[in-house]
Amino acid sequence: DTEVTQTPKHLVMGMTNKKSLKCEQHMGHRAMYWYKQKAKKPPELMFVYSYEKLSINESVPSRFSPECPNSSLLNLHLHALQPEDSALYLCASSPGQGVYEQYFGPGTRLTVT
Amino acid sequence: QKEVEQNSGPLSVPEGAIASLNCTYSDRGSQSFFWYRQYSGKSPELIMFIYSNGDKEDGRFTAQLNKASQYVSLLIRDSQPSDSATYLCAVNPGGYQKVTFGTGTKLQVIP
């Protein structure tokens, strides 16, 4: 089973709202990722968790706050977003331990109004 | 700067033909290479990965890696209209838990 799930599928939020995106995988993978993707652009890495510890933060603004409660779950907390943050947010996982192929979830389409 | 380059296309091929997608990378130390297919409005789907020089085949797909020339390619045999998508090349530089994506090549298979 190479499935990564994400909720919600779509999210509309105002600039003063607080919301969270959720990601789950049950493949026993030890690395999980958040990406942001704008139309006609490749995915842009935001965060990497390896063995439940934040290992890479690609200088993402603090209005995005990641959390990894356990090895299967990854959250992205959103606060005071800007309209330019509207995008497809993708979660991915990979086995870790030198194995880097990443499996993506279906994504959350975020619109900030 | 470490880069992964792809021709943005669109690459148009007739149904039943071989589609050839190419990718070059600048980091000579790169160790693992991936091809993703992304339909419009959907998330990327991993279709091939290759770690060693040479060819790797999976069904209608063949990935080819030439580390000396720093390119990786994807061949799609017997192309179908359902193969029409954007194909993203991704490269892992080695030792890091991240990949660098190319900008993608849009493939159109004409019935």
CSV table of C-alpha atoms in Angstrom, one decimal:
chain,number,residue,atom,x,y,z
A,1,ASP,CA,0.0,0.0,0.0
A,2,THR,CA,1.7,3.2,-1.2
A,3,GLU,CA,-1.0,5.6,0.0
A,4,VAL,CA,-0.6,8.9,1.7
A,5,THR,CA,-3.8,10.6,2.7
A,6,GLN,CA,-4.4,14.3,3.2
A,7,THR,CA,-7.3,16.3,4.7
A,8,PRO,CA,-9.1,18.4,3.8
A,9,LYS,CA,-9.1,18.2,0.0
A,10,HIS,CA,-10.1,21.9,-0.2
A,11,LEU,CA,-9.8,24.7,2.2
A,12,VAL,CA,-10.8,28.4,2.0
A,13,MET,CA,-9.6,30.6,4.8
A,14,GLY,CA,-9.5,34.3,5.6
A,15,MET,CA,-6.2,36.0,6.5
A,16,THR,CA,-7.0,36.1,10.2
A,17,ASN,CA,-8.0,32.4,10.4
A,18,LYS,CA,-6.1,29.6,12.0
A,19,LYS,CA,-6.4,26.2,10.3
A,20,SER,CA,-4.5,22.9,10.0
A,21,LEU,CA,-3.7,20.5,7.2
A,22,LYS,CA,-3.3,16.9,8.1
A,23,CYS,CA,-1.3,14.1,6.4
A,24,GLU,CA,-1.1,10.4,7.3
A,25,GLN,CA,0.8,7.4,6.0
A,26,HIS,CA,0.9,3.8,7.1
A,27,MET,CA,3.8,2.5,5.0
A,28,GLY,CA,6.2,2.6,7.9
A,29,HIS,CA,8.1,5.5,6.2
A,30,ARG,CA,10.4,7.5,8.4
A,31,ALA,CA,10.7,10.7,6.4
A,32,MET,CA,7.7,13.1,5.7
A,33,TYR,CA,7.6,16.2,3.7
A,34,TRP,CA,5.5,19.3,3.1
A,35,TYR,CA,5.6,20.9,-0.3
A,36,LYS,CA,3.8,24.0,-1.8
A,37,GLN,CA,3.0,23.9,-5.5
A,38,LYS,CA,1.8,26.9,-7.6
A,39,ALA,CA,0.1,26.4,-11.0
A,40,LYS,CA,2.6,25.3,-13.8
A,41,LYS,CA,5.5,25.1,-11.3
A,42,PRO,CA,7.2,22.2,-9.7
A,43,PRO,CA,6.7,21.3,-6.1
A,44,GLU,CA,8.6,23.6,-3.7
A,45,LEU,CA,9.9,22.0,-0.6
A,46,MET,CA,8.9,23.5,2.7
A,47,PHE,CA,9.8,21.1,5.5
A,48,VAL,CA,11.3,17.7,6.0
A,49,TYR,CA,10.8,15.5,9.1
A,50,SER,CA,13.1,12.6,9.5
A,51,TYR,CA,12.4,10.1,12.3
A,52,GLU,CA,9.9,12.6,13.7
A,53,LYS,CA,12.4,15.4,14.0
A,54,LEU,CA,12.4,18.5,11.8
A,55,SER,CA,15.5,18.1,9.7
A,56,ILE,CA,15.0,20.7,6.9
A,57,ASN,CA,13.2,24.0,7.0
A,58,GLU,CA,13.5,25.8,3.7
A,59,SER,CA,13.3,29.3,5.2
A,60,VAL,CA,9.5,29.1,5.4
A,61,PRO,CA,7.7,32.1,7.0
A,62,SER,CA,6.6,31.5,10.6
A,63,ARG,CA,2.9,31.7,9.6
A,64,PHE,CA,3.4,28.0,8.5
A,65,SER,CA,4.2,25.8,11.5
A,66,PRO,CA,4.8,22.1,11.0
A,67,GLU,CA,4.2,19.3,13.6
A,68,CYS,CA,5.0,15.6,13.6
A,69,PRO,CA,3.0,14.0,16.4
A,70,ASN,CA,4.2,10.5,15.5
A,71,SER,CA,5.8,8.6,12.7
A,72,SER,CA,2.6,8.3,10.8
A,73,LEU,CA,1.2,11.8,11.1
A,74,LEU,CA,2.2,15.2,9.9
A,75,ASN,CA,0.4,18.5,10.4
A,76,LEU,CA,0.8,21.9,9.0
A,77,HIS,CA,-0.6,24.7,11.1
A,78,LEU,CA,-1.6,27.9,9.2
A,79,HIS,CA,-2.1,31.3,10.7
A,80,ALA,CA,-2.3,34.8,9.3
A,81,LEU,CA,-1.8,33.7,5.7
A,82,GLN,CA,-1.6,36.0,2.7
A,83,PRO,CA,-3.5,35.6,-0.6
A,84,GLU,CA,-0.2,34.7,-2.2
A,85,ASP,CA,-0.1,31.6,0.0
A,86,SER,CA,-3.0,30.1,-2.1
A,87,ALA,CA,-1.6,27.0,-3.7
A,88,LEU,CA,-1.8,23.2,-3.7
A,89,TYR,CA,-0.1,21.8,-0.5
A,90,LEU,CA,1.4,18.4,-0.9
A,91,CYS,CA,2.5,15.9,1.7
A,92,ALA,CA,4.9,13.2,0.8
A,93,SER,CA,6.7,10.3,2.6
A,94,SER,CA,9.7,8.2,1.9
A,95,PRO,CA,11.2,5.2,3.5
A,96,GLY,CA,14.3,7.0,4.9
A,97,GLN,CA,17.6,5.2,5.7
A,98,GLY,CA,19.1,6.3,2.4
A,99,VAL,CA,16.0,5.4,0.3
A,100,TYR,CA,14.6,8.6,-1.1
A,101,GLU,CA,11.7,7.8,-3.4
A,102,GLN,CA,8.8,10.0,-2.3
A,103,TYR,CA,5.2,9.1,-2.4
A,104,PHE,CA,2.8,12.0,-2.6
A,105,GLY,CA,-0.7,12.5,-1.1
A,106,PRO,CA,-3.5,14.0,-3.2
A,107,GLY,CA,-2.9,17.4,-1.8
A,108,THR,CA,-5.0,20.2,-0.2
A,109,ARG,CA,-6.1,23.0,-2.4
A,110,LEU,CA,-5.8,26.1,-0.2
A,111,THR,CA,-7.4,29.5,-1.1
A,112,VAL,CA,-6.7,32.5,1.1
A,113,THR,CA,-9.2,35.3,0.8
B,1,GLN,CA,23.7,26.3,-8.0
B,2,LYS,CA,22.5,22.8,-8.2
B,3,GLU,CA,19.9,22.5,-11.0
B,4,VAL,CA,17.8,20.0,-12.8
B,5,GLU,CA,16.8,21.1,-16.3
B,6,GLN,CA,14.0,19.8,-18.5
B,7,ASN,CA,12.5,21.1,-21.8
B,8,SER,CA,9.1,22.5,-20.8
B,9,GLY,CA,7.5,21.3,-24.1
B,10,PRO,CA,4.8,20.6,-25.0
B,11,LEU,CA,6.2,17.5,-26.5
B,12,SER,CA,3.6,16.1,-29.0
B,13,VAL,CA,3.7,12.5,-30.1
B,14,PRO,CA,1.1,10.4,-32.0
B,15,GLU,CA,-0.6,7.6,-30.3
B,16,GLY,CA,1.5,4.4,-30.4
B,17,ALA,CA,4.8,6.2,-30.8
B,18,ILE,CA,7.7,6.3,-28.4
B,19,ALA,CA,7.9,9.5,-26.2
B,20,SER,CA,11.4,10.5,-25.1
B,21,LEU,CA,11.7,12.9,-22.2
B,22,ASN,CA,15.1,14.2,-21.1
B,23,CYS,CA,16.6,15.7,-18.0
B,24,THR,CA,20.0,17.0,-17.2
B,25,TYR,CA,21.4,17.8,-13.8
B,26,SER,CA,24.4,19.9,-12.6
B,27,ASP,CA,25.4,18.1,-9.4
B,28,ARG,CA,27.9,15.4,-10.4
B,29,GLY,CA,27.5,13.8,-6.9
B,30,SER,CA,23.8,13.1,-7.5
B,31,GLN,CA,23.0,9.5,-6.6
B,32,SER,CA,19.3,8.8,-7.2
B,33,PHE,CA,16.9,9.9,-9.9
B,34,PHE,CA,13.1,9.9,-10.1
B,35,TRP,CA,10.4,10.4,-12.7
B,36,TYR,CA,7.0,11.7,-11.6
B,37,ARG,CA,3.8,12.0,-13.7
B,38,GLN,CA,1.4,14.8,-12.8
B,39,TYR,CA,-2.0,15.2,-14.3
B,40,SER,CA,-3.4,18.7,-14.3
B,41,GLY,CA,-4.9,19.5,-10.9
B,42,LYS,CA,-3.5,16.3,-9.3
B,43,SER,CA,-0.5,15.4,-7.2
B,44,PRO,CA,2.7,13.9,-8.6
B,45,GLU,CA,2.8,10.2,-9.0
B,46,LEU,CA,6.1,8.3,-8.8
B,47,ILE,CA,6.5,6.2,-12.0
B,48,MET,CA,10.2,5.3,-12.1
B,49,PHE,CA,13.3,5.6,-10.0
B,50,ILE,CA,16.9,4.7,-11.0
B,51,TYR,CA,20.1,4.6,-9.0
B,52,SER,CA,22.6,2.9,-11.3
B,53,ASN,CA,23.9,3.7,-14.8
B,54,GLY,CA,22.1,2.0,-17.6
B,55,ASP,CA,18.5,1.2,-18.3
B,56,LYS,CA,15.6,0.2,-16.0
B,57,GLU,CA,12.4,-1.0,-17.5
B,58,ASP,CA,8.9,-1.2,-16.0
B,59,GLY,CA,6.1,-2.1,-18.4
B,60,ARG,CA,6.0,0.6,-21.1
B,61,PHE,CA,8.4,2.8,-19.2
B,62,THR,CA,12.2,2.8,-19.4
B,63,ALA,CA,14.4,5.1,-17.4
B,64,GLN,CA,18.0,5.6,-18.7
B,65,LEU,CA,20.8,7.0,-16.6
B,66,ASN,CA,24.2,8.3,-17.8
B,67,LYS,CA,26.1,9.7,-14.8
B,68,ALA,CA,29.1,10.6,-16.9
B,69,SER,CA,27.0,12.8,-19.1
B,70,GLN,CA,24.7,13.9,-16.3
B,71,TYR,CA,21.5,13.1,-17.9
B,72,VAL,CA,18.5,10.9,-17.2
B,73,SER,CA,15.8,10.1,-19.6
B,74,LEU,CA,12.4,8.5,-19.7
B,75,LEU,CA,11.0,6.5,-22.6
B,76,ILE,CA,7.4,5.7,-22.9
B,77,ARG,CA,6.6,3.1,-25.5
B,78,ASP,CA,3.2,2.7,-27.2
B,79,SER,CA,2.2,6.1,-26.0
B,80,GLN,CA,-1.5,6.5,-25.1
B,81,PRO,CA,-3.6,9.6,-24.8
B,82,SER,CA,-3.9,8.8,-21.1
B,83,ASP,CA,-0.1,9.4,-20.9
B,84,SER,CA,-0.7,13.1,-21.6
B,85,ALA,CA,0.6,14.8,-18.5
B,86,THR,CA,3.5,16.8,-17.1
B,87,TYR,CA,6.5,14.7,-16.3
B,88,LEU,CA,8.8,15.9,-13.5
B,89,CYS,CA,12.4,14.8,-13.2
B,90,ALA,CA,13.7,14.8,-9.6
B,91,VAL,CA,17.3,14.3,-8.4
B,92,ASN,CA,18.7,13.5,-5.0
B,93,PRO,CA,22.1,15.0,-4.5
B,94,GLY,CA,23.1,12.2,-2.1
B,95,GLY,CA,23.3,12.4,1.7
B,96,TYR,CA,20.3,14.7,2.0
B,97,GLN,CA,16.7,13.7,2.6
B,98,LYS,CA,15.4,15.9,-0.2
B,99,VAL,CA,15.2,16.1,-4.0
B,100,THR,CA,15.5,18.9,-6.6
B,101,PHE,CA,12.7,18.9,-9.1
B,102,GLY,CA,13.0,20.0,-12.7
B,103,THR,CA,10.3,22.3,-14.1
B,104,GLY,CA,8.6,19.5,-15.9
B,105,THR,CA,7.9,18.5,-19.5
B,106,LYS,CA,4.4,18.6,-20.8
B,107,LEU,CA,3.6,15.6,-22.9
B,108,GLN,CA,0.7,15.5,-25.3
B,109,VAL,CA,-0.2,12.2,-27.0
B,110,ILE,CA,-2.3,12.8,-30.1
B,111,PRO,CA,-5.0,10.2,-30.9
